[in-house]
PDB file of C-alpha atoms in Angstrom:
ATOM      1  CA  MET U  11      -1.779  21.598  -4.810  1.00 40.00           C
ATOM      2  CA  PHE U  12      -4.620  22.914  -3.114  1.00 44.00           C
ATOM      3  CA  LEU U  13      -4.412  20.453  -0.232  1.00 48.00           C
ATOM      4  CA  GLN U  14      -0.624  21.095  -0.410  1.00 48.00           C
ATOM      5  CA  ASN U  15      -0.848  24.519   0.058  1.00 49.00           C
ATOM      6  CA  LYS U  16      -3.944  25.417   2.121  1.00 57.00           C
ATOM      7  CA  PHE U  17      -5.390  22.405   4.140  1.00 54.00           C
ATOM      8  CA  PHE U  18      -2.397  20.311   5.250  1.00 58.00           C
ATOM      9  CA  PRO U  19      -1.158  23.783   6.602  1.00 64.00           C
ATOM     10  CA  LYS U  20      -4.214  23.958   8.631  1.00 70.00           C
ATOM     11  CA  LEU U  21      -3.088  21.002  10.502  1.00 77.00           C
ATOM     12  CA  ASN U  22      -0.826  20.399  13.009  1.00 81.00           C
ATOM     13  CA  ILE U  23       1.469  17.362  13.154  1.00 85.00           C
ATOM     14  CA  TYR U  24      -0.922  15.236  16.053  1.00 83.00           C
ATOM     15  CA  ASP U  25      -4.191  16.252  13.366  1.00 85.00           C
ATOM     16  CA  GLN U  26      -2.435  14.669  10.382  1.00 88.00           C
ATOM     17  CA  PHE U  27      -1.137  11.495  11.813  1.00 88.00           C
ATOM     18  CA  GLY U  28      -3.481  11.127  15.030  1.00 87.00           C
ATOM     19  CA  TYR U  29      -6.332  11.275  13.186  1.00 88.00           C
ATOM     20  CA  LEU U  30      -5.887  11.905   9.250  1.00 88.00           C
ATOM     21  CA  LEU U  31      -3.827   8.645   8.368  1.00 90.00           C
ATOM     22  CA  VAL U  32      -5.606   6.709  11.534  1.00 92.00           C
ATOM     23  CA  GLY U  33      -9.327   7.448   9.649  1.00 91.00           C
ATOM     24  CA  GLY U  34      -7.154   7.169   5.949  1.00 89.00           C
ATOM     25  CA  VAL U  35      -6.084   3.528   7.040  1.00 92.00           C
ATOM     26  CA  SER U  36      -9.500   2.998   8.780  1.00 90.00           C
ATOM     27  CA  PHE U  37     -11.172   3.602   5.251  1.00 86.00           C
ATOM     28  CA  LEU U  38      -8.635   1.290   3.645  1.00 86.00           C
ATOM     29  CA  VAL U  39      -9.286  -1.580   5.994  1.00 88.00           C
ATOM     30  CA  LEU U  40     -12.824  -0.818   5.067  1.00 84.00           C
ATOM     31  CA  ILE U  41     -12.736  -0.787   1.857  1.00 80.00           C
ATOM     32  CA  PHE U  42     -10.288  -4.431   1.825  1.00 83.00           C
ATOM     33  CA  ASN U  43     -12.864  -5.789   4.267  1.00 82.00           C
ATOM     34  CA  LEU U  44     -16.100  -4.455   2.230  1.00 79.00           C
ATOM     35  CA  TYR U  45     -14.258  -6.411  -1.037  1.00 79.00           C
ATOM     36  CA  LEU U  46     -13.562  -9.551   0.612  1.00 81.00           C
ATOM     37  CA  LEU U  47     -17.212  -9.894   1.005  1.00 79.00           C
ATOM     38  CA  ALA U  48     -17.656  -8.672  -3.013  1.00 74.00           C
ATOM     39  CA  LYS U  49     -19.377  -5.766  -1.768  1.00 65.00           C
ATOM     40  CA  LEU U  50     -17.471  -3.860  -3.520  1.00 62.00           C
ATOM     41  CA  ASP U  51     -15.677  -2.398  -7.312  1.00 64.00           C
ATOM     42  CA  LEU U  52     -12.266  -0.839  -5.939  1.00 59.00           C
ATOM     43  CA  VAL U  53     -12.464   1.281  -9.574  1.00 56.00           C
ATOM     44  CA  PRO U  54     -15.051   3.959  -8.843  1.00 59.00           C
ATOM     45  CA  VAL U  55     -14.048   4.390  -5.170  1.00 63.00           C
ATOM     46  CA  PHE U  56     -11.445   6.571  -5.354  1.00 66.00           C
ATOM     47  CA  ASN U  57     -10.941   9.477  -7.918  1.00 69.00           C
ATOM     48  CA  THR U  58      -9.551  12.997  -7.939  1.00 72.00           C
ATOM     49  CA  GLN U  59     -13.202  14.400  -7.697  1.00 75.00           C
ATOM     50  CA  THR U  60     -13.687  12.521  -4.191  1.00 76.00           C
ATOM     51  CA  LEU U  61     -10.356  12.959  -2.828  1.00 77.00           C
ATOM     52  CA  ILE U  62     -11.289  15.751  -0.647  1.00 81.00           C
ATOM     53  CA  ALA U  63     -14.588  14.371   0.692  1.00 83.00           C
ATOM     54  CA  TRP U  64     -12.159  11.476   1.826  1.00 81.00           C
ATOM     55  CA  ILE U  65      -9.626  13.683   3.302  1.00 85.00           C
ATOM     56  CA  LEU U  66     -12.504  14.944   5.099  1.00 87.00           C
ATOM     57  CA  ALA U  67     -14.218  11.977   6.166  1.00 88.00           C
ATOM     58  CA  ALA U  68     -10.992  10.108   7.168  1.00 89.00           C
ATOM     59  CA  TYR U  69     -10.081  13.414   9.768  1.00 90.00           C
ATOM     60  CA  CYS U  70     -13.621  13.215  11.047  1.00 91.00           C
ATOM     61  CA  LEU U  71     -13.018   8.355  11.268  1.00 90.00           C
ATOM     62  CA  GLY U  72     -10.024   9.443  13.359  1.00 91.00           C
ATOM     63  CA  HIS U  73     -11.731  11.807  15.703  1.00 91.00           C
ATOM     64  CA  LEU U  74     -14.339   8.799  16.294  1.00 92.00           C
ATOM     65  CA  LEU U  75     -11.621   6.168  15.881  1.00 92.00           C
ATOM     66  CA  GLN U  76      -9.518   8.237  18.980  1.00 92.00           C
ATOM     67  CA  ALA U  77     -12.438   8.544  21.242  1.00 91.00           C
ATOM     68  CA  PHE U  78     -12.751   4.606  20.795  1.00 88.00           C
ATOM     69  CA  ALA U  79      -9.571   4.472  21.967  1.00 90.00           C
ATOM     70  CA  ASN U  80      -9.550   7.093  24.966  1.00 88.00           C
ATOM     71  CA  PHE U  81     -12.628   4.590  25.525  1.00 88.00           C
ATOM     72  CA  PHE U  82     -10.831   1.219  25.540  1.00 88.00           C
ATOM     73  CA  ILE U  83      -7.645   2.074  25.739  1.00 87.00           C
ATOM     74  CA  LYS U  84      -6.163   3.372  29.862  1.00 84.00           C
ATOM     75  CA  GLU U  85      -2.786   4.860  30.362  1.00 83.00           C
ATOM     76  CA  LYS U  86      -1.548   5.448  33.450  1.00 82.00           C
ATOM     77  CA  LYS U  87      -1.182   8.967  33.349  1.00 81.00           C
ATOM     78  CA  SER U  88      -1.637   9.624  36.506  1.00 83.00           C
ATOM     79  CA  GLN U  89       0.893   7.182  37.959  1.00 88.00           C
ATOM     80  CA  PHE U  90       4.310   8.665  38.381  1.00 90.00           C
ATOM     81  CA  THR U  91       7.691   7.145  39.380  1.00 90.00           C
ATOM     82  CA  GLU U  92       9.687   8.710  42.139  1.00 92.00           C
ATOM     83  CA  SER U  93      12.245  10.802  39.839  1.00 92.00           C
ATOM     84  CA  GLU U  94       8.883  11.806  38.161  1.00 92.00           C
ATOM     85  CA  LYS U  95       7.435  13.126  40.760  1.00 91.00           C
ATOM     86  CA  GLU U  96      10.401  14.436  42.140  1.00 92.00           C
ATOM     87  CA  ILE U  97      10.643  16.606  38.443  1.00 91.00           C
ATOM     88  CA  LEU U  98       6.550  17.614  38.998  1.00 91.00           C
ATOM     89  CA  LYS U  99       7.904  19.317  41.990  1.00 90.00           C
ATOM     90  CA  ARG U 100      10.128  21.231  40.177  1.00 90.00           C
ATOM     91  CA  VAL U 101       7.212  22.350  37.915  1.00 90.00           C
ATOM     92  CA  ASN U 102       4.862  23.147  40.793  1.00 90.00           C
ATOM     93  CA  ASN U 103       8.129  25.203  43.002  1.00 89.00           C
ATOM     94  CA  HIS U 104       9.073  26.954  39.481  1.00 87.00           C
ATOM     95  CA  PHE U 105       5.185  27.962  38.675  1.00 87.00           C
ATOM     96  CA  LYS U 106       4.729  28.918  42.338  1.00 88.00           C
ATOM     97  CA  LEU U 107       1.282  26.664  42.462  1.00 84.00           C
ATOM     98  CA  LYS U 108      -1.123  25.315  45.200  1.00 84.00           C
ATOM     99  CA  ASN U 109      -3.200  22.618  45.556  1.00 81.00           C
ATOM    100  CA  GLN U 110      -1.708  21.256  41.715  1.00 86.00           C
ATOM    101  CA  SER U 111      -2.066  17.117  41.292  1.00 89.00           C
ATOM    102  CA  SER U 112       0.663  15.201  39.431  1.00 90.00           C
ATOM    103  CA  SER U 113      -1.728  14.744  36.555  1.00 90.00           C
ATOM    104  CA  GLN U 114      -1.840  18.699  36.217  1.00 92.00           C
ATOM    105  CA  LEU U 115       1.508  19.328  36.806  1.00 92.00           C
ATOM    106  CA  PHE U 116       2.427  17.240  34.310  1.00 93.00           C
ATOM    107  CA  THR U 117       0.039  19.308  31.996  1.00 91.00           C
ATOM    108  CA  ILE U 118       1.036  22.212  32.619  1.00 92.00           C
ATOM    109  CA  CYS U 119       4.850  20.824  32.067  1.00 92.00           C
ATOM    110  CA  TYR U 120       4.195  19.442  28.355  1.00 92.00           C
ATOM    111  CA  MET U 121       1.997  22.849  27.015  1.00 93.00           C
ATOM    112  CA  LEU U 122       6.008  24.819  28.386  1.00 91.00           C
ATOM    113  CA  ALA U 123       7.529  21.654  26.577  1.00 91.00           C
ATOM    114  CA  SER U 124       5.438  21.277  23.416  1.00 90.00           C
ATOM    115  CA  ALA U 125       5.796  25.346  22.708  1.00 90.00           C
ATOM    116  CA  LYS U 126       8.943  25.390  23.699  1.00 89.00           C
ATOM    117  CA  ASP U 127      10.617  22.618  22.398  1.00 85.00           C
ATOM    118  CA  ILE U 128      12.533  23.605  19.034  1.00 87.00           C
ATOM    119  CA  THR U 129      13.990  20.195  18.078  1.00 87.00           C
ATOM    120  CA  GLY U 130       9.595  19.045  17.462  1.00 89.00           C
ATOM    121  CA  HIS U 131      10.248  16.043  19.818  1.00 92.00           C
ATOM    122  CA  VAL U 132       7.696  16.543  22.160  1.00 93.00           C
ATOM    123  CA  LYS U 133       5.107  16.643  19.409  1.00 93.00           C
ATOM    124  CA  SER U 134       6.398  13.851  17.110  1.00 94.00           C
ATOM    125  CA  PHE U 135       6.397  11.362  19.989  1.00 95.00           C
ATOM    126  CA  ASN U 136       3.311  12.715  21.156  1.00 93.00           C
ATOM    127  CA  ALA U 137       1.592  12.621  17.157  1.00 94.00           C
ATOM    128  CA  TYR U 138       3.477   9.042  16.813  1.00 96.00           C
ATOM    129  CA  TYR U 139       1.364   8.057  20.069  1.00 95.00           C
ATOM    130  CA  GLY U 140      -1.607   8.940  18.609  1.00 94.00           C
ATOM    131  CA  LEU U 141      -1.259   7.330  15.407  1.00 95.00           C
ATOM    132  CA  TYR U 142      -0.086   3.589  17.048  1.00 96.00           C
ATOM    133  CA  ARG U 143      -2.662   4.312  19.323  1.00 95.00           C
ATOM    134  CA  GLY U 144      -5.414   4.572  16.879  1.00 95.00           C
ATOM    135  CA  TRP U 145      -3.860   1.599  14.367  1.00 96.00           C
ATOM    136  CA  SER U 146      -3.820  -0.668  17.039  1.00 96.00           C
ATOM    137  CA  ILE U 147      -8.073   0.170  17.304  1.00 95.00           C
ATOM    138  CA  ILE U 148      -8.619  -0.117  14.026  1.00 95.00           C
ATOM    139  CA  PHE U 149      -7.072  -3.870  13.845  1.00 95.00           C
ATOM    140  CA  PHE U 150      -8.561  -4.859  17.021  1.00 95.00           C
ATOM    141  CA  LEU U 151     -11.990  -3.897  15.856  1.00 93.00           C
ATOM    142  CA  ASN U 152     -11.416  -5.578  12.934  1.00 93.00           C
ATOM    143  CA  ALA U 153     -10.271  -8.868  14.108  1.00 93.00           C
ATOM    144  CA  PRO U 154     -14.229  -9.661  15.081  1.00 93.00           C
ATOM    145  CA  PHE U 155     -14.857  -9.650  10.961  1.00 90.00           C
ATOM    146  CA  PHE U 156     -12.384 -11.532  10.348  1.00 90.00           C
ATOM    147  CA  LEU U 157     -13.691 -13.916  12.979  1.00 90.00           C
ATOM    148  CA  PHE U 158     -16.459 -13.788  11.297  1.00 88.00           C
ATOM    149  CA  LEU U 159     -15.250 -14.701   8.588  1.00 86.00           C
ATOM    150  CA  VAL U 160     -13.182 -18.126   9.486  1.00 88.00           C
ATOM    151  CA  VAL U 161     -16.388 -19.199  11.379  1.00 87.00           C
ATOM    152  CA  GLU U 162     -18.625 -18.450   8.181  1.00 86.00           C
ATOM    153  CA  ASN U 163     -16.497 -20.680   5.621  1.00 80.00           C
ATOM    154  CA  TYR U 164     -15.761 -23.487   8.020  1.00 81.00           C
ATOM    155  CA  PHE U 165     -12.295 -22.617   9.413  1.00 82.00           C
ATOM    156  CA  ASN U 166     -10.961 -21.048   6.125  1.00 82.00           C
ATOM    157  CA  TYR U 167      -6.677 -20.624   6.118  1.00 86.00           C
ATOM    158  CA  PHE U 168      -7.223 -17.997   3.715  1.00 86.00           C
ATOM    159  CA  TYR U 169      -9.573 -15.552   6.590  1.00 86.00           C
ATOM    160  CA  LEU U 170      -7.483 -17.277   9.510  1.00 91.00           C
ATOM    161  CA  ILE U 171      -4.445 -15.737   8.045  1.00 92.00           C
ATOM    162  CA  PHE U 172      -6.128 -12.581   8.397  1.00 90.00           C
ATOM    163  CA  PHE U 173      -7.918 -13.081  11.677  1.00 93.00           C
ATOM    164  CA  PHE U 174      -4.520 -13.760  13.558  1.00 95.00           C
ATOM    165  CA  SER U 175      -2.573 -10.754  12.334  1.00 94.00           C
ATOM    166  CA  SER U 176      -4.933  -8.383  12.607  1.00 94.00           C
ATOM    167  CA  VAL U 177      -5.385  -9.148  15.972  1.00 96.00           C
ATOM    168  CA  LEU U 178      -0.956  -9.326  16.383  1.00 98.00           C
ATOM    169  CA  LEU U 179      -1.032  -5.993  14.318  1.00 97.00           C
ATOM    170  CA  GLY U 180      -3.232  -4.883  16.784  1.00 96.00           C
ATOM    171  CA  LEU U 181      -0.960  -6.048  19.499  1.00 97.00           C
ATOM    172  CA  LEU U 182       2.141  -4.190  17.888  1.00 98.00           C
ATOM    173  CA  PHE U 183       0.665  -1.512  17.193  1.00 96.00           C
ATOM    174  CA  LEU U 184      -0.796  -0.428  21.142  1.00 96.00           C
ATOM    175  CA  GLN U 185       2.836  -1.477  22.034  1.00 96.00           C
ATOM    176  CA  ARG U 186       4.193   1.427  20.330  1.00 96.00           C
ATOM    177  CA  SER U 187       1.518   3.367  21.340  1.00 96.00           C
ATOM    178  CA  GLN U 188       3.173   2.425  24.792  1.00 95.00           C
ATOM    179  CA  ARG U 189       6.261   3.252  23.916  1.00 96.00           C
ATOM    180  CA  PHE U 190       5.423   6.428  22.577  1.00 96.00           C
ATOM    181  CA  TYR U 191       3.882   7.689  25.663  1.00 95.00           C
ATOM    182  CA  LYS U 192       7.012   6.943  27.005  1.00 94.00           C
ATOM    183  CA  TYR U 193       9.006   9.087  25.383  1.00 95.00           C
ATOM    184  CA  LEU U 194       6.308  11.381  25.457  1.00 94.00           C
ATOM    185  CA  ARG U 195       6.519  11.735  28.808  1.00 94.00           C
ATOM    186  CA  THR U 196      10.233  11.408  29.238  1.00 93.00           C
ATOM    187  CA  LYS U 197      11.141  14.114  26.374  1.00 94.00           C
ATOM    188  CA  THR U 198       8.265  16.284  28.235  1.00 93.00           C
ATOM    189  CA  LEU U 199       9.987  16.503  31.366  1.00 94.00           C
ATOM    190  CA  GLN U 200      13.398  16.713  30.414  1.00 93.00           C
ATOM    191  CA  THR U 201      12.730  19.346  28.342  1.00 92.00           C
ATOM    192  CA  PHE U 202      11.335  21.145  31.368  1.00 91.00           C
ATOM    193  CA  LEU U 203      14.653  20.640  33.414  1.00 91.00           C
ATOM    194  CA  LEU U 204      16.486  22.427  30.487  1.00 90.00           C
ATOM    195  CA  LEU U 205      14.090  24.730  29.589  1.00 86.00           C
ATOM    196  CA  THR U 206      14.756  25.765  33.683  1.00 84.00           C
ATOM    197  CA  LYS U 207      18.705  25.375  33.629  1.00 79.00           C
ATOM    198  CA  ILE U 208      18.756  28.061  31.177  1.00 57.00           C
TER     199      ILE U 208
END
């Protein structure tokens, strides 16, 4: 009850999905890797006494993995379609701004949309974008570990399946993150249009 009543309400949806779930899955992957190396007995690792420490560690690790994602995964955040540029011109005119780049105008639009979006779609799409982007980094970073096991064990099929699965999951989660980034962008601009017409 402590976690539900005291800890989780203080975290927004991006904190929970983009950091906590990403860090939690990375710990599970790490523990599985150590188990494969026969270096870890899983029984004493998780218990109620260490739960809060694991949650805090997962949250911190999630931040680290998102920093990795920022470095390795580059979205085209400064490139906009012609229709998006038209909406951004409306943002510029609506707020009477001068000398703002398209990226800065989109940031202003995002802030307004996330504050006024009563459906919660803008924040949800951003959270799912962070979740899938973080998971893609986890599985891309895990692939070399399985490749090492493949080579060390003379191309054992068991480890080869894990290697290809890790790469495939990384690619799938990367694609999902890109899809949710597109949803986020579209919903942000649509929300601005709706708000300014009311």
